[in-house]
Amino acid sequence: MTESDTARHFLRQWIEEDLAAGKNDGTVVTRFPPEPNGWIHIGHAKAVWVDFGMAKLFNGKCHLRMDDTNPSKETDEFVEQLKKDISWLGYSWDKFFYACDMFDTMWEIAEELIQRGQAYVCELSQEEWKAYRGIPQEPGKPSPYRDRTPEENLALFRKMRTGEFAEGTHCLRAKIDMSSPNIHFRDPVIYRIVNQPHYHTGDTWHCYPMYDFAHPIEDALEGVTHSMCTLEFEVHRPLYDWVIDRLAEQGRLVVRDGKTIRPQQREFSRLNLTYTVMSKRLLRQLVEEGHVDGWDDPRMPTVAGMRRRGYTAAAIRDLCERTGISKYKSLTDLALLEWCVRDDLNRISTRRMAVLNPVKLIIDNLPEEAELTAEVPNNPEDETAGKRTLHAGRELWIDRDDFMEVPIKKFFRVTVGNEVRLRGLCLFTCTHIVKDEAGNVTEIHGTYDPNSKGGNPSDGRKVKGTIHWVSAKYAKTVEVRLYDRLFAMEDPMACPSGNFLDALAPESMKTITGYVEPLLADALPGEHYQFERVGYFTPDVHASKPGAPVFNRTVTLKDSFKAK
Ligand code: ATP
Ligand code: MG
């Protein structure tokens, strides 16, 4: 169930009204249009959720389109990664498009604009062009190139295509209204020269369409009915509609079942999260400058990073649902995402015991060769997950934090003279400890109650504390990576130095060695574990080897984070 199934937000209402009014052919076609110039992040996941979710709600279709009209940083690797991440999020597209496959048609449309006197080649420099455009409060000034003849414009436009001009010297502008209060209407640039090869079209083109021109054309040619994007495009909407009107004029709108499909755009607010940055440009910088271990570093807000860290697709969708669809600019607390992750992992993760900060515990009254067994549930939230049997001799590892020599009030765990439950195994009373020369506790000694099988005393007496343990004889050692927030500031972009890199947390990853119960040696990437009383962990997809998993901490068990 997604929010779009239940909530009555404005996008849903918009589509419902269109359907009721008999617009288009009665079908809903949406699209998710990423630029393949980086890996998608959780902000994109929100757009995926909106675009695919709304199509699903109305039994419509959603296209996946590479918005690849900008040659500089696009690659096929990014395309493949996008597909993988969107599939992992739980969505499948009805049709797949490359915008660059529409370059020829876009060109024809532009030439037809020129022929109709609706576009011209301008030679103002970018600074001049900005100065002529002016400010919204006052009318702009027309370009001296505005009244060129169509023949002149066509000849120049064709030279832009074949690479005869340097970047920045010429551009194609739509001829609209230099005094419009909407700055985007003041003869916007629709083609600019980029003398760089494109990952699919190579050196065929030396000029490329601008987003504002290309996007409505892509939507129209694909027969998209409802085009949803983020709020910053709201002021571009009149231009979007202007382009659609020109396409209608040129007879280029798709006709389905005898009905002309006229795409429309609506905008919703972006997802913003605390303690992270969410622009591909900045994420790329983190990767390229080596601040993180790749786009899928478990501390990155990318979908792949979150997956590698152990976040689930269900948790990410849950976050989208909880933050909803609105027009208000908002900042979502990362703690909410972590809450969603814990909520899902609590339901699905397999319970295991692991000791990450070990100290030895010795059951003095258990004979050398004797063993105790524990039968513990694999997931108390899911009976079908069954139970497992653990074995232990007289030596165990427990967590150092579960012992206090001088206990504070309400400390019910291991202290000299106190009885605790060793989870699923038995009751244990500490009798004395051994320290090294530096005063560190090295051994905790005590006795167990032979009549407390499974940790339940035969006389029914109450024992408050239960701690986890692993058998010293059977435990495996594993590498564990403890991740924290990548940034130490809620809004890294507000870093006083002006450089978001200065907001990087000094220690956002710590590697330790832990003792884990033997079954965990066979853990595989993609599996989710709760290390009981510790947190949620998953084997790292890159570092793990068969029989030797390396665990990433997905999230702690409780929110230990104190908001400033
Ligand atoms: P970035 O600045 O991170 O590169 P972008 O918008 O340039 O983001 P695109 O690949 O063009 O990246 O984005 C594809 C779609 O994802 C767009 O429709 C965009 O509006 C949407 N999107 C990007 N970031 C967010 C966000 N934080 N919240 C919601 N939607 C987003
Ligand atoms: Mg973009």
Coordinates of C-alpha atoms and ligand atoms in Angstrom, one line a residue:
M1 CA 0.0 0.0 0.0
T2 CA 1.4 3.4 -0.9
E3 CA 0.3 6.8 0.1
S4 CA -0.9 7.3 -3.5
D5 CA -3.4 4.6 -2.8
T6 CA -5.0 6.3 0.1
A7 CA -4.2 10.0 0.4
R8 CA -6.0 12.6 -1.5
H9 CA -3.2 14.9 -2.6
F10 CA -3.3 17.4 -5.4
L11 CA -1.6 15.2 -8.0
R12 CA -4.2 12.5 -7.5
Q13 CA -7.0 15.0 -7.7
W14 CA -5.5 16.6 -10.9
I15 CA -5.4 13.2 -12.7
E16 CA -8.9 12.3 -11.4
E17 CA -10.3 15.5 -12.8
D18 CA -8.6 15.0 -16.1
L19 CA -10.1 11.5 -16.4
A20 CA -13.5 12.8 -15.4
A21 CA -13.2 15.6 -18.0
G22 CA -12.4 13.0 -20.7
K23 CA -9.0 14.4 -21.5
N24 CA -6.7 12.5 -23.8
D25 CA -7.8 8.9 -24.4
G26 CA -8.7 8.1 -20.8
T27 CA -5.4 6.5 -20.0
V28 CA -2.7 7.7 -17.7
V29 CA 0.9 7.6 -18.9
T30 CA 3.7 9.0 -16.7
R31 CA 7.4 8.9 -17.0
F32 CA 10.5 8.9 -14.8
P33 CA 13.2 10.9 -16.7
P34 CA 16.6 10.7 -15.0
E35 CA 19.7 12.0 -16.7
P36 CA 22.3 9.1 -16.8
N37 CA 25.1 11.2 -15.3
G38 CA 25.3 9.6 -11.9
W39 CA 23.7 7.1 -9.6
I40 CA 20.2 7.8 -8.4
H41 CA 19.7 9.0 -4.8
I42 CA 16.9 8.8 -2.4
G43 CA 15.5 12.1 -3.8
H44 CA 15.1 10.3 -7.2
A45 CA 13.5 7.4 -5.3
K46 CA 10.8 9.8 -4.2
A47 CA 10.2 10.8 -7.9
V48 CA 10.2 7.1 -8.9
W49 CA 7.7 6.5 -6.2
V50 CA 5.5 9.4 -7.4
D51 CA 5.8 8.6 -11.2
F52 CA 5.4 4.8 -11.0
G53 CA 2.9 5.0 -8.1
M54 CA 0.5 7.4 -9.8
A55 CA 0.6 5.3 -13.0
K56 CA -0.2 2.2 -10.9
L57 CA -3.0 3.9 -9.0
F58 CA -4.8 4.7 -12.3
N59 CA -4.0 1.5 -14.0
G60 CA -1.8 3.5 -16.3
K61 CA 1.7 3.1 -17.6
C62 CA 5.0 4.6 -16.6
H63 CA 8.0 5.0 -19.0
L64 CA 11.6 5.1 -18.0
R65 CA 13.4 7.7 -20.1
M66 CA 17.0 8.6 -20.2
D67 CA 17.0 12.4 -20.3
D68 CA 20.3 12.3 -22.1
T69 CA 20.3 15.6 -24.0
N70 CA 23.5 16.8 -22.3
P71 CA 26.6 15.0 -23.7
S72 CA 29.1 15.9 -21.0
K73 CA 28.8 13.3 -18.2
E74 CA 26.4 10.7 -19.5
T75 CA 27.4 7.0 -19.8
D76 CA 25.9 3.6 -20.4
E77 CA 27.2 2.4 -17.0
F78 CA 25.0 5.0 -15.4
V79 CA 22.1 3.8 -17.6
E80 CA 22.5 0.2 -16.4
Q81 CA 22.9 1.3 -12.8
L82 CA 19.7 3.3 -13.0
K83 CA 17.8 0.3 -14.3
K84 CA 19.1 -1.9 -11.6
D85 CA 18.3 0.6 -8.8
I86 CA 14.8 1.3 -10.0
S87 CA 14.1 -2.4 -10.3
W88 CA 15.4 -3.0 -6.8
L89 CA 13.1 -0.2 -5.6
G90 CA 10.3 -2.5 -6.8
Y91 CA 9.2 -0.9 -10.0
S92 CA 9.1 -2.0 -13.6
W93 CA 8.6 0.3 -16.6
D94 CA 6.3 -0.2 -19.5
K95 CA 8.6 1.3 -22.1
F96 CA 12.2 2.4 -22.1
F97 CA 13.4 5.5 -24.1
Y98 CA 16.5 7.4 -24.8
A99 CA 15.8 11.1 -25.4
C100 CA 18.8 11.1 -27.7
D101 CA 16.8 8.8 -30.1
M102 CA 14.5 11.8 -30.6
F103 CA 17.3 14.2 -31.6
D104 CA 16.3 14.1 -35.3
T105 CA 12.7 14.9 -34.6
M106 CA 13.7 17.6 -32.2
W107 CA 15.8 19.1 -34.9
E108 CA 12.9 19.0 -37.4
I109 CA 10.7 20.7 -34.9
A110 CA 13.2 23.4 -34.4
E111 CA 13.6 23.9 -38.1
E112 CA 9.9 24.2 -38.4
L113 CA 9.8 26.8 -35.7
I114 CA 12.4 28.8 -37.6
Q115 CA 10.3 28.5 -40.8
R116 CA 7.3 29.7 -39.0
G117 CA 9.2 32.7 -37.6
Q118 CA 9.1 31.3 -34.1
A119 CA 12.8 30.9 -33.5
Y120 CA 16.0 32.6 -34.4
V121 CA 19.8 32.2 -34.2
C122 CA 21.2 34.7 -31.7
E123 CA 24.8 35.7 -31.4
L124 CA 24.7 37.5 -28.1
S125 CA 27.2 36.3 -25.6
Q126 CA 25.8 34.7 -22.4
E127 CA 26.4 37.9 -20.4
E128 CA 24.8 40.1 -23.1
W129 CA 21.9 37.7 -23.4
K130 CA 21.3 37.9 -19.7
A131 CA 21.5 41.7 -19.7
Y132 CA 19.0 41.9 -22.6
R133 CA 16.7 39.6 -20.8
G134 CA 16.6 41.9 -17.8
I135 CA 14.6 41.4 -14.6
P136 CA 11.0 40.4 -14.2
Q137 CA 9.9 43.8 -13.0
E138 CA 10.9 45.5 -16.3
P139 CA 10.5 44.5 -19.9
G140 CA 13.7 43.0 -21.5
K141 CA 15.4 44.3 -24.7
P142 CA 15.1 42.4 -28.0
S143 CA 18.2 40.8 -29.3
P144 CA 19.6 42.6 -32.4
Y145 CA 19.4 39.2 -34.2
R146 CA 15.7 38.8 -33.5
D147 CA 14.5 39.8 -36.9
R148 CA 16.7 37.6 -39.1
T149 CA 14.8 35.9 -42.0
P150 CA 14.0 32.2 -41.7
E151 CA 16.5 31.5 -44.5
E152 CA 19.3 33.2 -42.7
N153 CA 18.3 31.4 -39.5
L154 CA 18.2 28.0 -41.1
A155 CA 21.6 28.4 -42.7
L156 CA 23.1 29.4 -39.4
F157 CA 21.3 26.7 -37.4
R158 CA 22.6 24.1 -39.8
K159 CA 26.1 25.4 -39.2
M160 CA 25.6 25.1 -35.5
R161 CA 24.8 21.5 -36.0
T162 CA 27.9 20.6 -38.1
G163 CA 30.4 22.2 -35.7
E164 CA 31.3 25.3 -37.6
F165 CA 30.9 27.5 -34.6
A166 CA 32.6 27.6 -31.2
E167 CA 30.7 27.0 -28.1
G168 CA 28.9 30.1 -26.8
T169 CA 29.0 32.0 -30.1
H170 CA 25.5 31.0 -31.4
C171 CA 22.3 29.6 -29.9
L172 CA 18.8 29.1 -31.1
R173 CA 16.2 31.0 -29.2
A174 CA 12.4 30.7 -29.3
K175 CA 10.8 34.0 -30.3
I176 CA 8.2 34.5 -27.6
D177 CA 7.8 37.7 -25.6
M178 CA 10.7 39.9 -24.3
S179 CA 8.4 41.8 -22.0
S180 CA 6.7 38.8 -20.3
P181 CA 6.8 39.0 -16.5
N182 CA 7.9 35.3 -16.7
I183 CA 11.6 35.5 -17.4
H184 CA 11.5 32.1 -19.1
F185 CA 9.3 33.5 -21.8
R186 CA 11.8 36.1 -22.8
D187 CA 13.1 34.3 -25.9
P188 CA 14.6 31.3 -24.1
V189 CA 17.5 29.5 -25.5
I190 CA 16.4 26.1 -27.0
Y191 CA 19.6 24.9 -28.7
R192 CA 23.1 25.5 -27.7
I193 CA 26.5 24.5 -29.1
V194 CA 28.3 21.8 -27.2
N195 CA 31.4 20.5 -29.0
Q196 CA 31.6 17.3 -27.1
P197 CA 30.9 13.7 -28.1
H198 CA 27.7 12.2 -26.9
Y199 CA 27.8 8.6 -25.4
H200 CA 25.3 7.4 -27.9
T201 CA 25.3 9.7 -30.9
G202 CA 29.1 10.3 -30.9
D203 CA 30.1 13.4 -33.0
T204 CA 26.9 13.5 -35.0
W205 CA 25.7 16.6 -33.2
H206 CA 27.5 19.8 -32.2
C207 CA 24.5 21.4 -30.7
Y208 CA 22.0 20.0 -28.3
P209 CA 18.4 21.0 -27.2
M210 CA 17.9 22.6 -23.8
Y211 CA 15.8 20.9 -21.1
D212 CA 12.9 23.3 -21.5
F213 CA 12.6 22.5 -25.2
A214 CA 13.5 18.8 -25.1
H215 CA 11.4 17.7 -22.1
P216 CA 7.9 18.6 -23.4
I217 CA 8.9 17.1 -26.8
E218 CA 10.0 13.9 -25.2
D219 CA 6.8 13.7 -23.2
A220 CA 4.7 14.5 -26.3
L221 CA 6.4 12.0 -28.6
E222 CA 6.0 9.2 -26.0
G223 CA 2.4 10.0 -25.5
V224 CA 2.8 10.9 -21.8
T225 CA -0.3 12.4 -20.3
H226 CA 0.9 13.5 -16.9
S227 CA 4.4 14.8 -16.4
M228 CA 5.3 15.3 -12.8
C229 CA 8.5 17.0 -11.7
T230 CA 9.9 19.0 -8.8
L231 CA 8.9 22.4 -7.7
E232 CA 11.7 24.4 -9.3
F233 CA 10.1 23.7 -12.7
E234 CA 6.8 25.4 -11.8
V235 CA 7.9 28.7 -13.4
H236 CA 8.9 26.8 -16.5
R237 CA 5.4 25.4 -17.0
P238 CA 4.2 28.2 -19.3
L239 CA 7.1 27.4 -21.6
Y240 CA 6.4 23.7 -21.4
D241 CA 2.8 24.5 -22.6
W242 CA 4.2 26.9 -25.3
V243 CA 6.2 24.1 -26.7
I244 CA 3.3 21.7 -26.6
D245 CA 1.2 24.3 -28.4
R246 CA 3.8 24.5 -31.2
L247 CA 3.8 20.7 -31.4
A248 CA 0.0 20.8 -31.8
E249 CA 0.4 23.5 -34.5
Q250 CA 2.9 21.3 -36.3
G251 CA 0.6 18.3 -36.0
R252 CA 3.1 16.3 -34.0
L253 CA 1.1 15.3 -31.0
V254 CA 0.5 11.5 -30.6
V255 CA -3.0 10.3 -31.4
R256 CA -4.3 7.3 -29.5
D257 CA -7.7 5.8 -30.2
G258 CA -8.6 8.9 -32.2
K259 CA -7.8 11.2 -29.3
T260 CA -4.9 13.7 -29.3
I261 CA -2.6 13.2 -26.3
R262 CA -1.6 16.5 -24.8
P263 CA 0.9 16.2 -22.0
Q264 CA 0.7 18.5 -19.0
Q265 CA 3.2 19.2 -16.2
R266 CA 2.6 19.5 -12.5
E267 CA 5.1 20.0 -9.7
F268 CA 5.6 18.7 -6.2
S269 CA 8.2 19.5 -3.6
R270 CA 11.6 17.7 -3.5
L271 CA 12.6 15.3 -0.8
N272 CA 15.4 16.9 1.3
L273 CA 17.1 15.0 4.1
T274 CA 19.2 16.3 7.0
Y275 CA 22.9 15.3 7.3
T276 CA 23.3 14.7 3.6
V277 CA 23.7 16.4 0.2
M278 CA 21.5 15.3 -2.6
S279 CA 22.8 16.6 -5.9
K280 CA 24.5 14.3 -8.3
R281 CA 27.1 17.0 -8.8
L282 CA 28.1 17.0 -5.1
L283 CA 27.9 13.2 -4.8
R284 CA 30.1 13.0 -7.8
Q285 CA 32.6 15.2 -6.1
L286 CA 32.6 13.0 -3.0
V287 CA 33.3 10.0 -5.2
E288 CA 35.9 11.6 -7.4
E289 CA 37.8 13.2 -4.6
G290 CA 37.8 9.9 -2.6
H291 CA 35.9 11.1 0.4
V292 CA 33.8 7.9 0.1
D293 CA 34.4 4.5 -1.3
G294 CA 32.4 4.9 -4.6
W295 CA 28.8 5.9 -5.5
D296 CA 27.6 2.9 -3.5
D297 CA 29.5 3.7 -0.3
P298 CA 27.1 2.7 2.5
R299 CA 27.2 6.3 3.8
M300 CA 26.0 7.7 0.5
P301 CA 22.4 8.8 0.0
T302 CA 22.3 6.8 -3.3
V303 CA 19.9 4.0 -3.7
A304 CA 22.8 1.6 -4.2
G305 CA 24.6 3.0 -1.1
M306 CA 21.5 2.4 1.0
R307 CA 21.0 -1.0 -0.4
R308 CA 24.7 -1.9 0.4
R309 CA 24.2 -0.5 3.9
G310 CA 21.2 -2.8 4.4
Y311 CA 18.3 -0.4 4.0
T312 CA 15.4 -2.1 2.3
A313 CA 13.3 -0.9 -0.6
A314 CA 10.2 -1.2 1.5
A315 CA 11.7 1.2 4.1
I316 CA 12.6 3.7 1.4
R317 CA 9.1 3.5 -0.1
D318 CA 7.7 3.9 3.4
L319 CA 9.7 7.1 3.8
C320 CA 8.2 8.4 0.6
E321 CA 4.8 7.6 1.8
R322 CA 5.3 9.2 5.2
T323 CA 6.7 12.4 3.7
G324 CA 3.9 12.5 1.2
I325 CA 3.2 14.7 -1.8
S326 CA 3.0 18.4 -1.3
K327 CA 4.0 21.8 -2.6
Y328 CA 5.7 22.9 0.6
K329 CA 9.5 23.0 0.8
S330 CA 10.5 20.8 3.6
L331 CA 13.5 19.2 5.2
T332 CA 13.0 15.6 6.4
D333 CA 15.0 14.4 9.4
L334 CA 17.3 11.5 8.5
A335 CA 16.0 10.0 11.8
L336 CA 12.7 9.4 10.1
L337 CA 14.3 7.3 7.4
E338 CA 16.2 5.4 10.0
W339 CA 13.0 4.8 11.9
C340 CA 11.4 3.4 8.7
V341 CA 14.5 1.1 8.2
R342 CA 14.3 -0.2 11.8
D343 CA 10.5 -0.7 11.5
D344 CA 11.0 -2.9 8.4
L345 CA 14.1 -4.7 9.6
N346 CA 12.4 -5.5 12.9
R347 CA 9.8 -7.4 11.0
I348 CA 12.0 -9.2 8.5
S349 CA 15.5 -9.6 9.9
T350 CA 17.0 -12.8 11.2
R351 CA 18.2 -12.7 14.8
R352 CA 21.7 -13.7 15.7
M353 CA 24.0 -13.1 18.6
A354 CA 27.3 -11.2 18.1
V355 CA 29.7 -9.6 20.5
L356 CA 31.4 -6.6 19.2
N357 CA 33.2 -5.4 22.3
P358 CA 34.2 -8.7 23.9
V359 CA 35.2 -9.7 27.4
K360 CA 35.5 -13.4 28.5
L361 CA 33.0 -15.0 30.8
I362 CA 33.8 -18.3 32.5
I363 CA 31.3 -20.6 34.0
D364 CA 33.5 -22.2 36.7
N365 CA 31.0 -24.9 37.8
L366 CA 30.6 -26.3 34.3
P367 CA 33.0 -29.2 33.7
E368 CA 35.7 -28.7 31.1
E369 CA 34.1 -31.1 28.5
A370 CA 30.4 -30.3 29.3
E371 CA 28.2 -28.2 27.0
L372 CA 25.0 -26.4 27.4
T373 CA 22.5 -25.8 24.6
A374 CA 20.2 -23.0 23.8
E375 CA 17.3 -23.0 21.5
V376 CA 16.4 -19.5 20.4
P377 CA 13.9 -18.1 17.8
N378 CA 15.3 -16.9 14.5
N379 CA 12.8 -14.1 14.5
P380 CA 10.3 -13.6 17.3
E381 CA 8.2 -11.4 14.9
D382 CA 7.8 -14.3 12.5
E383 CA 7.0 -17.7 13.8
T384 CA 7.7 -19.4 10.5
A385 CA 11.4 -18.4 10.8
G386 CA 11.8 -21.2 13.3
K387 CA 14.5 -21.7 15.9
R388 CA 18.1 -22.6 16.0
T389 CA 20.2 -24.5 18.5
L390 CA 23.4 -23.0 19.9
H391 CA 26.1 -24.8 21.9
A392 CA 28.4 -23.4 24.6
G393 CA 31.1 -24.7 26.8
R394 CA 32.4 -23.0 30.0
E395 CA 33.9 -20.0 28.1
L396 CA 31.8 -17.4 26.5
W397 CA 32.2 -13.9 25.1
I398 CA 29.9 -11.2 26.3
D399 CA 29.9 -7.5 25.7
R400 CA 32.1 -5.4 27.9
D401 CA 29.3 -2.9 28.3
D402 CA 27.2 -5.6 30.0
F403 CA 29.5 -5.6 33.0
M404 CA 30.0 -3.0 35.6
E405 CA 32.4 -3.4 38.5
V406 CA 30.6 -0.6 40.4
P407 CA 27.1 -0.7 39.1
I408 CA 25.0 2.4 38.7
K409 CA 21.4 2.4 39.8
K410 CA 19.1 0.0 37.9
F411 CA 22.0 -1.8 36.3
F412 CA 20.6 -5.4 36.1
R413 CA 23.3 -6.9 34.0
V414 CA 26.6 -8.5 35.1
T415 CA 28.1 -7.3 38.4
V416 CA 29.7 -9.3 41.2
G417 CA 27.0 -11.1 43.1
N418 CA 24.2 -10.4 40.6
E419 CA 22.3 -13.1 38.7
V420 CA 21.6 -12.6 35.0
R421 CA 20.1 -14.7 32.2
L422 CA 22.4 -15.7 29.4
R423 CA 20.0 -15.5 26.5
G424 CA 18.4 -18.9 26.0
L425 CA 21.1 -20.7 27.9
C426 CA 21.0 -20.5 31.7
L427 CA 21.2 -18.2 34.7
F428 CA 24.6 -17.1 35.7
T429 CA 25.9 -15.4 38.9
C430 CA 29.1 -13.5 38.8
T431 CA 31.5 -14.4 41.7
H432 CA 34.7 -12.5 40.9
I433 CA 36.7 -10.9 38.1
V434 CA 40.3 -11.0 36.9
K435 CA 42.1 -7.8 35.8
D436 CA 45.3 -7.2 33.9
E437 CA 48.1 -5.0 35.1
A438 CA 46.5 -1.9 33.5
G439 CA 43.3 -2.6 35.5
N440 CA 41.2 -3.8 32.6
V441 CA 38.8 -6.6 33.3
T442 CA 40.0 -9.7 31.4
E443 CA 37.8 -12.5 32.9
I444 CA 34.4 -12.6 34.5
H445 CA 34.0 -15.7 36.6
G446 CA 30.9 -17.2 38.1
T447 CA 28.6 -20.1 38.4
Y448 CA 25.5 -21.2 36.6
D449 CA 22.3 -22.7 38.0
P450 CA 22.0 -26.3 36.5
N451 CA 18.3 -26.0 37.1
S452 CA 17.8 -23.1 34.7
K453 CA 17.7 -24.7 31.3
G454 CA 17.0 -22.2 28.6
G455 CA 17.4 -19.4 31.1
N456 CA 14.3 -20.4 33.0
P457 CA 14.8 -21.2 36.7
S458 CA 12.9 -24.3 37.9
D459 CA 11.6 -22.4 41.0
G460 CA 10.2 -19.5 38.8
R461 CA 12.3 -16.8 40.5
K462 CA 12.5 -13.5 38.6
V463 CA 15.8 -12.5 37.0
K464 CA 15.7 -9.0 35.5
G465 CA 18.7 -8.8 33.2
T466 CA 19.2 -10.9 30.0
I467 CA 22.4 -10.5 28.0
H468 CA 23.6 -11.9 24.7
W469 CA 26.7 -14.1 24.4
V470 CA 28.6 -16.3 21.9
S471 CA 30.5 -19.4 22.7
A472 CA 34.3 -18.8 22.8
K473 CA 34.8 -22.3 21.3
Y474 CA 32.4 -22.0 18.4
A475 CA 32.3 -18.3 17.6
K476 CA 33.7 -17.0 14.4
T477 CA 35.5 -13.7 14.1
V478 CA 34.3 -11.3 11.4
E479 CA 35.1 -7.8 10.3
V480 CA 32.4 -5.4 11.1
R481 CA 32.0 -1.9 9.7
L482 CA 30.3 0.6 11.9
Y483 CA 28.8 3.5 9.9
D484 CA 27.6 6.8 11.1
R485 CA 26.3 9.9 9.4
L486 CA 28.6 11.1 6.6
F487 CA 28.1 14.7 7.6
A488 CA 28.3 16.2 11.1
M489 CA 26.0 19.1 10.1
E490 CA 22.3 19.0 9.6
D491 CA 22.7 21.1 6.4
P492 CA 26.2 20.6 5.0
M493 CA 25.5 23.3 2.4
A494 CA 25.2 25.8 5.3
C495 CA 28.7 25.0 6.4
P496 CA 30.2 28.3 7.7
S497 CA 33.3 27.9 5.5
G498 CA 31.1 27.7 2.4
N499 CA 32.5 24.3 1.5
F500 CA 30.2 21.4 2.2
L501 CA 33.3 19.1 2.5
D502 CA 34.2 20.8 5.7
A503 CA 31.0 19.5 7.2
L504 CA 32.1 15.8 6.6
A505 CA 32.1 14.0 10.0
P506 CA 35.6 13.2 11.1
E507 CA 34.8 9.5 11.7
S508 CA 31.8 8.2 9.9
M509 CA 33.2 4.6 9.6
K510 CA 35.0 2.5 12.1
T511 CA 36.2 -1.1 11.4
I512 CA 36.2 -3.6 14.3
T513 CA 36.5 -7.3 14.7
G514 CA 33.5 -9.1 16.3
Y515 CA 32.7 -12.6 17.6
V516 CA 29.6 -14.0 16.0
E517 CA 27.6 -17.2 16.3
P518 CA 28.7 -19.8 13.8
L519 CA 25.7 -19.6 11.5
L520 CA 26.7 -16.1 10.6
A521 CA 29.8 -17.3 8.8
D522 CA 27.5 -18.3 5.9
A523 CA 25.6 -15.0 5.8
L524 CA 25.2 -13.6 2.3
P525 CA 24.9 -10.1 0.9
G526 CA 21.3 -9.1 0.6
E527 CA 20.4 -10.8 3.9
H528 CA 19.4 -8.8 6.9
Y529 CA 20.4 -9.6 10.5
Q530 CA 19.6 -8.2 13.8
F531 CA 22.6 -8.7 16.1
E532 CA 20.5 -9.0 19.2
R533 CA 20.7 -6.0 21.5
V534 CA 23.2 -4.4 19.2
G535 CA 21.7 -3.4 15.8
Y536 CA 21.0 -4.4 12.3
F537 CA 23.7 -5.7 10.0
T538 CA 24.1 -7.0 6.5
P539 CA 27.1 -8.6 4.7
D540 CA 28.9 -6.1 2.5
V541 CA 28.4 -6.9 -1.2
H542 CA 32.0 -6.1 -2.2
A543 CA 34.1 -7.1 0.8
S544 CA 32.4 -10.4 1.8
K545 CA 33.8 -13.7 0.6
P546 CA 32.2 -17.1 0.8
G547 CA 32.4 -18.2 4.5
A548 CA 33.9 -14.8 5.5
P549 CA 31.3 -12.1 5.5
V550 CA 32.2 -8.6 6.3
F551 CA 29.3 -6.9 8.1
N552 CA 28.0 -3.4 7.5
R553 CA 26.0 -1.9 10.3
T554 CA 22.8 -0.8 8.7
V555 CA 21.4 1.1 11.8
T556 CA 21.7 0.9 15.5
L557 CA 18.8 -0.8 17.4
K558 CA 17.6 2.4 19.0
D559 CA 18.1 6.0 17.9
S560 CA 21.2 6.9 20.0
F561 CA 21.4 10.2 18.2
K562 CA 20.9 13.3 20.2
A563 CA 19.5 16.2 18.2
K564 CA 21.4 19.4 18.8
Ligands
ATP1 P1 20.5 16.2 -9.3 O1 20.5 17.7 -9.0 O2 20.6 15.4 -8.0 O3 21.4 15.8 -10.4 P2 18.4 16.2 -11.1 O4 17.0 16.7 -10.9 O5 19.3 17.0 -11.9 O6 19.0 15.9 -9.7 P3 17.6 14.1 -12.8 O7 18.3 12.9 -13.2 O8 17.4 15.1 -13.9 O9 18.5 14.7 -11.7 O10 16.3 13.8 -12.0 C1 15.3 12.9 -12.5 C2 14.0 13.2 -11.8 O11 14.2 13.1 -10.4 C3 13.6 14.6 -12.0 O12 12.2 14.6 -12.4 C4 13.7 15.3 -10.7 O13 12.8 16.3 -10.6 C5 13.6 14.2 -9.7 N1 14.3 14.5 -8.5 C6 15.6 14.8 -8.4 N2 15.9 15.1 -7.1 C7 14.8 14.9 -6.4 C8 14.4 15.1 -5.0 N3 15.3 15.4 -4.1 N4 13.1 14.8 -4.6 C9 12.2 14.5 -5.5 N5 12.5 14.3 -6.8 C10 13.7 14.6 -7.3
MG2 MG 18.2 17.3 -14.0

